[in-house]
mmCIF file of C-alpha atoms in Angstrom:
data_model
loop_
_atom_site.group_PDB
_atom_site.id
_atom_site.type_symbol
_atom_site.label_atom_id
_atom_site.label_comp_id
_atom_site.label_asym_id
_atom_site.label_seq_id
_atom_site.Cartn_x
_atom_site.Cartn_y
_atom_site.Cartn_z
ATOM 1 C CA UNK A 1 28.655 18.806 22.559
ATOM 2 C CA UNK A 2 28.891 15.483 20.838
ATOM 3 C CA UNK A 3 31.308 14.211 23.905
ATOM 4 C CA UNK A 4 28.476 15.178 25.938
ATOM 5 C CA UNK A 5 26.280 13.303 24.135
ATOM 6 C CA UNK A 6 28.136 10.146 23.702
ATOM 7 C CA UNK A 7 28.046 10.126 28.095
ATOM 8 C CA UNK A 8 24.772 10.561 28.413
ATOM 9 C CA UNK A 9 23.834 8.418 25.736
ATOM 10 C CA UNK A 10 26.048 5.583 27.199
ATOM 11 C CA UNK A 11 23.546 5.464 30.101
ATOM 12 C CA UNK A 12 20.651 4.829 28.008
ATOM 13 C CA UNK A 13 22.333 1.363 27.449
ATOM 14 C CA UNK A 14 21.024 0.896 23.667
ATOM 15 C CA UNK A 15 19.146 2.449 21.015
ATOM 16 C CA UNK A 16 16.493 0.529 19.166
ATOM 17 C CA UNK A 17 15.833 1.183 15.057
ATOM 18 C CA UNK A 18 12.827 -0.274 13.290
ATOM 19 C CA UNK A 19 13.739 -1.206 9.545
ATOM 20 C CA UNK A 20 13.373 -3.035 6.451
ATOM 21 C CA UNK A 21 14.141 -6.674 6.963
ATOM 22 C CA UNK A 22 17.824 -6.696 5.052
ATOM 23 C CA UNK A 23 19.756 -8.431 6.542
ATOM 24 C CA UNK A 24 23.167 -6.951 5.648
ATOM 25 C CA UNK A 25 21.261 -3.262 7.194
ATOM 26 C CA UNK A 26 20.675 -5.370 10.497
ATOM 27 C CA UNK A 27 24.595 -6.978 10.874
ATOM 28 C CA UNK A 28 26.262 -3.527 9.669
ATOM 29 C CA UNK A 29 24.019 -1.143 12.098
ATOM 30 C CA UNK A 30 24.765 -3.639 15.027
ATOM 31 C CA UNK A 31 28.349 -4.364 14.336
ATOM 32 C CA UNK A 32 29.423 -0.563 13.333
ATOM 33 C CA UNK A 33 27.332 1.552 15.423
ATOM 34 C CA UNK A 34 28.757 -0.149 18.522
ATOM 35 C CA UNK A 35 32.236 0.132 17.588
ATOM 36 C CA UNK A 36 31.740 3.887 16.771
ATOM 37 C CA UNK A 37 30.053 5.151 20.071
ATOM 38 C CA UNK A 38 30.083 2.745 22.776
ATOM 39 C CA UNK A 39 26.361 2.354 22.698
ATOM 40 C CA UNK A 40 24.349 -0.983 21.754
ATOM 41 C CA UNK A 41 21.989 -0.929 19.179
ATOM 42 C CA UNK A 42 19.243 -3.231 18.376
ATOM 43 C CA UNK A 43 17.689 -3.641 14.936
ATOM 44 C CA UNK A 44 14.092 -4.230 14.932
ATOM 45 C CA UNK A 45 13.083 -6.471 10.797
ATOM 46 C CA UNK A 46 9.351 -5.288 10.497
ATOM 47 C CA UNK A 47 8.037 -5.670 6.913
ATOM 48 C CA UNK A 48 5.345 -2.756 6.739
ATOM 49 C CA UNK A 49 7.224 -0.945 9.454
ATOM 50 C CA UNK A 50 5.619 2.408 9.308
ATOM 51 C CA UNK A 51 1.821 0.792 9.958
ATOM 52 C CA UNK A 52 3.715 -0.751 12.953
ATOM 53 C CA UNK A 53 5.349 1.753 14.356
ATOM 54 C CA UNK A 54 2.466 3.915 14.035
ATOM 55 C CA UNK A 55 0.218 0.954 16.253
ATOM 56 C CA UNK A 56 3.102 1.386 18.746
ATOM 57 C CA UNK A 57 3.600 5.058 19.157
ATOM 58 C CA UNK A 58 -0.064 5.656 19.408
ATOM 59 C CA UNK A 59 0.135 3.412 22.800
ATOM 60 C CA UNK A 60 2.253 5.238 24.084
ATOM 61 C CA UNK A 61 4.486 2.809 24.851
ATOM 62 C CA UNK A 62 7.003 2.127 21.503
ATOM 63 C CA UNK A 63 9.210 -0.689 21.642
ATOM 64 C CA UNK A 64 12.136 1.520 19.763
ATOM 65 C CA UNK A 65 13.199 5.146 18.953
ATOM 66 C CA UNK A 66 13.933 5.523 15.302
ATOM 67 C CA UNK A 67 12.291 4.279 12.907
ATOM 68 C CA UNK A 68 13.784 3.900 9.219
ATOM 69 C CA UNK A 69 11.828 3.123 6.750
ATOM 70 C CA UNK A 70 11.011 4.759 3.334
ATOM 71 C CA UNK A 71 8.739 8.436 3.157
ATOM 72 C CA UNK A 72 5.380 6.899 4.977
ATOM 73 C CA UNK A 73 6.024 8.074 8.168
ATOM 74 C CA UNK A 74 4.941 11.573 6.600
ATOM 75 C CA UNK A 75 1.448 9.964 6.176
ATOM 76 C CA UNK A 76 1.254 7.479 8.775
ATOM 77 C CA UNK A 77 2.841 9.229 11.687
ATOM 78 C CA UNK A 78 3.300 12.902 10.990
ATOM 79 C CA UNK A 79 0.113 14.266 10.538
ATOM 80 C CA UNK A 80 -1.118 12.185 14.086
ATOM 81 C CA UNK A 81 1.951 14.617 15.903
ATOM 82 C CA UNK A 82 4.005 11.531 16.735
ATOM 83 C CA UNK A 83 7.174 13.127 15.483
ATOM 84 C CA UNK A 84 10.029 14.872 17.466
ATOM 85 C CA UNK A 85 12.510 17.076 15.414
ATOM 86 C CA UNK A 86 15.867 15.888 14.497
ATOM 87 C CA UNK A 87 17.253 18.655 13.456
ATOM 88 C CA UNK A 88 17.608 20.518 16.704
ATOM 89 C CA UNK A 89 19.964 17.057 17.797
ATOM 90 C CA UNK A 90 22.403 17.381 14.903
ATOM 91 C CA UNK A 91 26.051 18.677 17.057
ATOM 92 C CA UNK A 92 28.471 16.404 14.522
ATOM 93 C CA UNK A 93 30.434 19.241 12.431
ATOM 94 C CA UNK A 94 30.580 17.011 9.812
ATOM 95 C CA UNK A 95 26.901 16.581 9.475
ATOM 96 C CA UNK A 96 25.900 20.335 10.446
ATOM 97 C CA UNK A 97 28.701 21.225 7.686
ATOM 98 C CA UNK A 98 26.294 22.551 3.893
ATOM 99 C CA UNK A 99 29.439 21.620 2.120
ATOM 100 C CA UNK A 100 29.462 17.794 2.919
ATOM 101 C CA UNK A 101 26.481 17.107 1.495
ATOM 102 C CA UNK A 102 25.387 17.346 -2.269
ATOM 103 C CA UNK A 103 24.850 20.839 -3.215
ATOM 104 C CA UNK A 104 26.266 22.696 -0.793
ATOM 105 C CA UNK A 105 22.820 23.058 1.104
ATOM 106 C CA UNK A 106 23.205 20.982 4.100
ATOM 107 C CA UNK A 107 20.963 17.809 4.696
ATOM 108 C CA UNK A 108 18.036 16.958 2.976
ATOM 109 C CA UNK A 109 14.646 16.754 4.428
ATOM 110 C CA UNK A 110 11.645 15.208 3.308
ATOM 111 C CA UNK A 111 9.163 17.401 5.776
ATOM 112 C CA UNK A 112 8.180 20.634 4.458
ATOM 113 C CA UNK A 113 9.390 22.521 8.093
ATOM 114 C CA UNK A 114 12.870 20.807 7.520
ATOM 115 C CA UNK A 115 12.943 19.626 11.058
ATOM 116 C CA UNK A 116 12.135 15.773 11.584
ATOM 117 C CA UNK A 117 12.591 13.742 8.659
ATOM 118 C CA UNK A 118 16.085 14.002 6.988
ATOM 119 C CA UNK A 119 16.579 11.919 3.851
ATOM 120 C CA UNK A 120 20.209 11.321 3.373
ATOM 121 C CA UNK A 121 19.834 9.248 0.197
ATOM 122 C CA UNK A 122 19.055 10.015 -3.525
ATOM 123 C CA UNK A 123 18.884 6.861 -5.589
ATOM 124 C CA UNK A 124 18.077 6.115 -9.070
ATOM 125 C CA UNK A 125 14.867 3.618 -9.416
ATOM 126 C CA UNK A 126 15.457 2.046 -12.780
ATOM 127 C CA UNK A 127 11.907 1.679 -14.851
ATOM 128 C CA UNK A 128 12.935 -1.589 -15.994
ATOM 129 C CA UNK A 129 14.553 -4.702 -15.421
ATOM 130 C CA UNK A 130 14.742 -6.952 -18.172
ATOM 131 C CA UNK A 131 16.243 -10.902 -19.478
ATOM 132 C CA UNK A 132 18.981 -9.866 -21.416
ATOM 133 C CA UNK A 133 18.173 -13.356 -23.157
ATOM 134 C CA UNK A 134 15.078 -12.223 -24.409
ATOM 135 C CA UNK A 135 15.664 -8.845 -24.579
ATOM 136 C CA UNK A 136 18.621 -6.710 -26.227
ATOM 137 C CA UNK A 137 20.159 -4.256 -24.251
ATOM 138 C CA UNK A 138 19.317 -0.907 -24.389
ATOM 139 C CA UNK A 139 17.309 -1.549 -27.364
ATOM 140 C CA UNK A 140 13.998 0.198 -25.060
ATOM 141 C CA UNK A 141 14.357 3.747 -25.941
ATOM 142 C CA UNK A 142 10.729 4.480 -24.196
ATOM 143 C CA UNK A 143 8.280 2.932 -21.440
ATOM 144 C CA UNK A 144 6.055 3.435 -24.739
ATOM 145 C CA UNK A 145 7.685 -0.008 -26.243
ATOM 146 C CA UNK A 146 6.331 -2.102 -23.699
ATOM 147 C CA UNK A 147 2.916 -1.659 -25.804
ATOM 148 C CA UNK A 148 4.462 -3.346 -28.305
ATOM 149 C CA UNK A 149 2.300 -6.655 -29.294
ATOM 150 C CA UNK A 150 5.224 -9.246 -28.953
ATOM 151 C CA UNK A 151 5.509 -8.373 -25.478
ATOM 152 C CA UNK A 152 1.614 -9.200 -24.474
ATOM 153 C CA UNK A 153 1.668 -11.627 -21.503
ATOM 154 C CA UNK A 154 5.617 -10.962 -21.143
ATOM 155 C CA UNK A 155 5.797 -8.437 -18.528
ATOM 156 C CA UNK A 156 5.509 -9.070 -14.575
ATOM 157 C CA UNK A 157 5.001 -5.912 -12.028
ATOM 158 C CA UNK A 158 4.956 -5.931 -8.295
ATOM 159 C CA UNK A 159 1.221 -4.482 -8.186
ATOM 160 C CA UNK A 160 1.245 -0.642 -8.241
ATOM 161 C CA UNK A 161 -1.912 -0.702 -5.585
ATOM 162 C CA UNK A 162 0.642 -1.656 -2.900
ATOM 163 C CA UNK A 163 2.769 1.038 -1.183
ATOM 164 C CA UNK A 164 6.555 0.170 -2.293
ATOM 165 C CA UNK A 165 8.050 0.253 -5.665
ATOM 166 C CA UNK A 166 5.167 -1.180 -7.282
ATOM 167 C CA UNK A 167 3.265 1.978 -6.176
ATOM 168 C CA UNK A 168 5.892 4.407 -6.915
ATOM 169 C CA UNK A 169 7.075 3.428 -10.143
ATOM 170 C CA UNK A 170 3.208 3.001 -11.198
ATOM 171 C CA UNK A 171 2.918 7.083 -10.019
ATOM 172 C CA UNK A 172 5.936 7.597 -12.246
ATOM 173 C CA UNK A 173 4.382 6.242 -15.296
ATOM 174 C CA UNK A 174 1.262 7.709 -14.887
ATOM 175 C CA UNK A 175 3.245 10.790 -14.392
ATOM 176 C CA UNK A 176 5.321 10.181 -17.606
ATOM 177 C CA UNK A 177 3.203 8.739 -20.065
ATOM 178 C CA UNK A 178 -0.827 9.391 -18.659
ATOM 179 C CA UNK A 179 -3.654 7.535 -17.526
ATOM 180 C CA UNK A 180 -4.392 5.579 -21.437
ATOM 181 C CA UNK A 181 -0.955 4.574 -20.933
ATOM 182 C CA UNK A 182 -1.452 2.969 -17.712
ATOM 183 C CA UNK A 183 -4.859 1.081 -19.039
ATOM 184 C CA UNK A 184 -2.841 -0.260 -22.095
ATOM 185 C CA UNK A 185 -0.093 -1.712 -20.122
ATOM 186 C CA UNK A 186 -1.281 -3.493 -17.245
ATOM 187 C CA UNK A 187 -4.811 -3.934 -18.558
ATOM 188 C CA UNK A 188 -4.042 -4.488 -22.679
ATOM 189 C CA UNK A 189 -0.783 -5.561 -22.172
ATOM 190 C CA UNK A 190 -1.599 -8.618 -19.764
ATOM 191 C CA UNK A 191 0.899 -7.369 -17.469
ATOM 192 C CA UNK A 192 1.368 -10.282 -14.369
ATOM 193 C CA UNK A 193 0.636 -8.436 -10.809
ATOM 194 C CA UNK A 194 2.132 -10.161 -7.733
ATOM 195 C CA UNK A 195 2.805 -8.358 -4.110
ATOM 196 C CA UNK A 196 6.550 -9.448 -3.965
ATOM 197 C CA UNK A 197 9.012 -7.546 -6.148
ATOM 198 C CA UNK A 198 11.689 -10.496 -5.045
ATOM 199 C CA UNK A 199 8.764 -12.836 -6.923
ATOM 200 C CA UNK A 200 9.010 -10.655 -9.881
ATOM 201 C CA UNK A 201 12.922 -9.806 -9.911
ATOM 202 C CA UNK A 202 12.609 -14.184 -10.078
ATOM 203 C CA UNK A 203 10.649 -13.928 -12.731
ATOM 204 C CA UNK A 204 12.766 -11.780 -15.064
ATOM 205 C CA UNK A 205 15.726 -13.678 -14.345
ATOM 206 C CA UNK A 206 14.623 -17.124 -14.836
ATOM 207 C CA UNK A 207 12.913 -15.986 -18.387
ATOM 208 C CA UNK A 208 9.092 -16.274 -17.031
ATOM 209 C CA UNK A 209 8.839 -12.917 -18.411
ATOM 210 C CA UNK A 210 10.806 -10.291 -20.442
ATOM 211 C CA UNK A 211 10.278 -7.310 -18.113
ATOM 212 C CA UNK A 212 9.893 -6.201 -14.585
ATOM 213 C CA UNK A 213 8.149 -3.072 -13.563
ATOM 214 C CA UNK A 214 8.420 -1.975 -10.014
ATOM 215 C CA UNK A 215 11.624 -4.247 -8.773
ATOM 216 C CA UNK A 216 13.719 -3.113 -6.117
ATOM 217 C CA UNK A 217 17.749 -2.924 -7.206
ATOM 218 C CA UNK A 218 17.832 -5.421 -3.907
ATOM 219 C CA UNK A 219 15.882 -7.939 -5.528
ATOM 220 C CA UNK A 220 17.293 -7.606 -8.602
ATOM 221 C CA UNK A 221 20.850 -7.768 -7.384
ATOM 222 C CA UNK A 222 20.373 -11.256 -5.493
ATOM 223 C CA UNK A 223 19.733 -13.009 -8.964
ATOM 224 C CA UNK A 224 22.142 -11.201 -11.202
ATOM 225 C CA UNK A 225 24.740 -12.531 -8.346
ATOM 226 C CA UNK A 226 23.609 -15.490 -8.922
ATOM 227 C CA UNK A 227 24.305 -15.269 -12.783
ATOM 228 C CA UNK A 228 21.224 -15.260 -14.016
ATOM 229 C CA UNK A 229 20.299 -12.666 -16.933
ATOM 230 C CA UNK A 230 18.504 -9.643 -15.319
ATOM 231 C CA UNK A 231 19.865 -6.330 -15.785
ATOM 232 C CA UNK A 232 18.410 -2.864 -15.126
ATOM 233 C CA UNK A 233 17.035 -0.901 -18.392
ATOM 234 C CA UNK A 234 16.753 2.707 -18.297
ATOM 235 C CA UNK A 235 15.365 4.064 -21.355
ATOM 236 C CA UNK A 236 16.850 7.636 -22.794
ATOM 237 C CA UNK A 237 12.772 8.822 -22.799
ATOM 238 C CA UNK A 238 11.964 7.527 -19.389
ATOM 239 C CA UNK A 239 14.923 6.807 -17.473
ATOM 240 C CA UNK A 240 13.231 6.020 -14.241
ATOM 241 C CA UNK A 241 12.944 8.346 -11.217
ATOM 242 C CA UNK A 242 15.074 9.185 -7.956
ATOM 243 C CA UNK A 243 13.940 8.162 -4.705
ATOM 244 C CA UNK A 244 15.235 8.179 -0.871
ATOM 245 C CA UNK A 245 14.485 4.699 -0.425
ATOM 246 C CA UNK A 246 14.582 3.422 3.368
ATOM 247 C CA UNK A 247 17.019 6.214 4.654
ATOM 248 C CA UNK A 248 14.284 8.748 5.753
ATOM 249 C CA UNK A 249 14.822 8.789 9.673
ATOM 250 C CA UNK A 250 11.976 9.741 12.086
ATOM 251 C CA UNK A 251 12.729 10.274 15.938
ATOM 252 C CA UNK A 252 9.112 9.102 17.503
ATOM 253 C CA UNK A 253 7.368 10.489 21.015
ATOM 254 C CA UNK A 254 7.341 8.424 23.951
ATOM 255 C CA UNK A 255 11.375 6.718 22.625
ATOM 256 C CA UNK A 256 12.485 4.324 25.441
ATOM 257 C CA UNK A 257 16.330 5.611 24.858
ATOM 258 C CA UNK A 258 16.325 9.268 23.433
ATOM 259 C CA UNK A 259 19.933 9.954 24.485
ATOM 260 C CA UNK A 260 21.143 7.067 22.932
ATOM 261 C CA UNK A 261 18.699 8.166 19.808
ATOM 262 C CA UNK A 262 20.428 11.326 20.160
ATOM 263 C CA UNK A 263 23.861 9.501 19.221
ATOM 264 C CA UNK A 264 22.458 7.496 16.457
ATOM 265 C CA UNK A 265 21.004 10.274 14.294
ATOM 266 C CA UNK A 266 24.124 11.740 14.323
ATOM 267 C CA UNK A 267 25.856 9.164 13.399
ATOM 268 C CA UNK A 268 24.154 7.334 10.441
ATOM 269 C CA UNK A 269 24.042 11.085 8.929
ATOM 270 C CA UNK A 270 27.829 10.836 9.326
ATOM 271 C CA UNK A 271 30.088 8.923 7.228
ATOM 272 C CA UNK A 272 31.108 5.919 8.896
ATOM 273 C CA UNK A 273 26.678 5.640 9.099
ATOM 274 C CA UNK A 274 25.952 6.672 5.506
ATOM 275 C CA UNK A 275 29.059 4.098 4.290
ATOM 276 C CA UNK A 276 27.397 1.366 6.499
ATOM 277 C CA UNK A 277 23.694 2.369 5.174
ATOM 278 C CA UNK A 278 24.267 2.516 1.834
ATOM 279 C CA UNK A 279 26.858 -0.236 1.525
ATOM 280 C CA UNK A 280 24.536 -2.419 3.274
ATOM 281 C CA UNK A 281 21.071 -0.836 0.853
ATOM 282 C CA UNK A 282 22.618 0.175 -2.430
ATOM 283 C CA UNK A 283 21.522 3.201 -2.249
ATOM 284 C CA UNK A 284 23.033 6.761 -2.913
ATOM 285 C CA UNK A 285 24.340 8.695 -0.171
ATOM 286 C CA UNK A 286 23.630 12.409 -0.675
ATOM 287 C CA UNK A 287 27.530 12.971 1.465
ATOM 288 C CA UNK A 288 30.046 13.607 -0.827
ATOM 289 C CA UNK A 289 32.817 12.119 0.951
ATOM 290 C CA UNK A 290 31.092 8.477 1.106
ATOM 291 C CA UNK A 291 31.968 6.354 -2.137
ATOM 292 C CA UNK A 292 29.639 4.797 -4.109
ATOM 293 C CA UNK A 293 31.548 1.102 -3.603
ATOM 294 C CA UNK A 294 29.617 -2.020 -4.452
ATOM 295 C CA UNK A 295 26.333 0.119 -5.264
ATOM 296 C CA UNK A 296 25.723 -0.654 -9.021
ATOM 297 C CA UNK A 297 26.017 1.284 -11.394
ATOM 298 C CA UNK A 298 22.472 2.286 -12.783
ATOM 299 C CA UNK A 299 21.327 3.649 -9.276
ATOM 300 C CA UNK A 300 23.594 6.225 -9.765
ATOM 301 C CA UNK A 301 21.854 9.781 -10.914
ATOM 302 C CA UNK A 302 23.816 11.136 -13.694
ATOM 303 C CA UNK A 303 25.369 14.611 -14.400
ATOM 304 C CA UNK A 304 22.775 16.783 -16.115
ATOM 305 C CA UNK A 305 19.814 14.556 -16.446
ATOM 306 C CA UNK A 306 16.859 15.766 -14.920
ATOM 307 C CA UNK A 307 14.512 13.431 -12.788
ATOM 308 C CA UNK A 308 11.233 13.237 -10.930
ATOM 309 C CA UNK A 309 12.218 13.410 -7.538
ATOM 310 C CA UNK A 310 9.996 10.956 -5.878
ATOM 311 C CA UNK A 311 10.432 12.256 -2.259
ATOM 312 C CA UNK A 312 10.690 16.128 -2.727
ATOM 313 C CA UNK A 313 8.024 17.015 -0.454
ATOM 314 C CA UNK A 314 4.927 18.629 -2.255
ATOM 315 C CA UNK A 315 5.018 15.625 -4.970
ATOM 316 C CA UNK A 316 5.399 13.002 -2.245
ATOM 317 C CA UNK A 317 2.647 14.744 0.020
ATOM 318 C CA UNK A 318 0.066 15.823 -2.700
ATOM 319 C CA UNK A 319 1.027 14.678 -6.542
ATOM 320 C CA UNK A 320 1.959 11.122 -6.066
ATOM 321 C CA UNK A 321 -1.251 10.332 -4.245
ATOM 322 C CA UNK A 322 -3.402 11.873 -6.819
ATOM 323 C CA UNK A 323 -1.158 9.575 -9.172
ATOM 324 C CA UNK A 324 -1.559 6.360 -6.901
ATOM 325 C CA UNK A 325 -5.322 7.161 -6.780
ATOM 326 C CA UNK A 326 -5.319 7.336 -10.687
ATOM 327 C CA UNK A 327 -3.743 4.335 -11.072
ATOM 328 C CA UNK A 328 -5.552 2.485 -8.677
ATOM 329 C CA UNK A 329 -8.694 3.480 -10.525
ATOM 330 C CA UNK A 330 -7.713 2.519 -13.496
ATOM 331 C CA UNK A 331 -6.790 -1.174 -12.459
ATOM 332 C CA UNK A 332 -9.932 -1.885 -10.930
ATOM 333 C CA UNK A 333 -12.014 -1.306 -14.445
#
């Protein structure tokens, strides 16, 4: 079947994938994908992909096939039936195999009918990130310091009313700690709001402020390469949540090359894919056989903790928007 598939996907010419804008996503997917199957790929950088994508399906006439792109697609595109099922294309033994995957249970999904929206990835979303020169390490045992007075006007957050980690690590807190907890922090605190986590990963690094709530490992990585003093913080009481990041995959209606889309779902849920995605992401694969490499350390889930799993599907679909909501609420007082 997969020989099959690889022919007829061949005459499709190319398979087109809407993403983040990461670069080092974009060069791997078109430099490993074509070596692997004999089929082009083109890598489509749209910030905000899933409003996009959504635009473009409803037209009937999408300029790609997959789209990649965080857990949105179950609220943007989903409930609007512009979906086809992935699971019924899965022929790679290594990806239909339960025991290559965490658990023994095969690959994850994100939609409740376990059919279109695998989620290969479970990261670890730190809380924090903090300036090791103005704070110690690992001296945060709770998300409840942050109240602490000396830390008034010290504390930037990409703004929680914005879908992306802002959002979600807002949801977690509110989760965590309650609604009085949320008021006191961004409201009593003086916490700084901006829309780009990169702006506040800058922040944190150059010393503008002691903490960062809601920053992407990505953006926190590019300055702690640089030298500067950021470093993630994950407090014993709160020690941040796990996620699926980009890696959700959705197969959309009307796909100009669904042979070659065929190939490609089977092979970023494969190894030489999930090395490539999450090499390129830092982010988790859920395979066992794909190593964790230059991913750092603290996105790592450990043995025996238990976390809020961000993307399991009833607390994605229902509890996390009551949370957003909340939160939302809350700021606008």
């Amino acid at each position: 079947k997969w020989s099959d598939m690889l022919t007829v996907g061949r005459k499709d010419g190319k398979v087109a994938v809407m993403g983040p804008p990461i670069a080092e996503l974009r060069d791997a997917y078109t430099t490993d994908f074509p070596r692997d199957t004999g089929i082009q790929l083109e890598y489509k950088p749209v910030p905000n992909a899933n409003l996009i994508a959504s635009r473009e399906v409803a037209s009937g006439s999408p300029t790609f096939d997959i789209l990649e792109a965080g857990g949105a697609a179950l609220n943007d595109l989903d409930p609007k039936g512009q979906l086809q099922p992935i699971k019924p294309l899965l022929v790679l033994p290594e990806v239909t195999d339960p025991t290559a995957w965490r658990g023994d249970n095969g690959v994850l999904y994100m939609d409740k009918n376990a059919q279109e929206m695998p989620r290969p990835t479970s990261s670890l979303s730190p809380l924090l990130f903090i300036n090791t020169n103005l704070v110690q390490p690992g001296s945060v045992k709770s998300g409840k310091d942050l109240l602490d007075p000396k830390w008034k006007g010290k504390i930037v957050a990409t703004d929680p009313r914005i879908a992306g980690p802002g959002a979600s690590t807002g949801a977690y807190l509110d989760e965590t700690f309650g609604p009085d907890f949320i008021k006191a922090l961004y409201n009593g605190q003086g916490t700084v709001l901006v829309q780009d986590d990169r702006q506040a990963a800058e922040g944190v690094a150059r010393g503008t402020y002691a903490f960062g709530i809601g920053v992407s490992s990505q953006s926190a990585e590019t300055y702690r390469k640089q030298g500067l003093p950021i470093a993630a913080e994950l407090p014993p009481a709160s020690p941040g949540n796990l996620g699926g990041g980009f890696a959700p995959l959705v197969f959309v209606k009307g796909a100009p090359h669904p042979k070659a889309a065929a190939v490609f779902v089977n092979w970023v849920l494969s190894k030489a894919g999930q090395t490539a995605y999450s090499q390129a992401v830092l982010e988790v694969s859920e395979r066992k056989d794909v190593a964790i490499g230059n991913i750092p350390p603290y996105r790592v889930p450990k043995e025996g903790v238990k976390y809020l799993d961000t993307y399991e599907n009833n607390y994605y679909m229902n509890r996390r928007a009551q949370l957003s909501s909340e939160v939302k609420n809350i700021l606008s007082q």
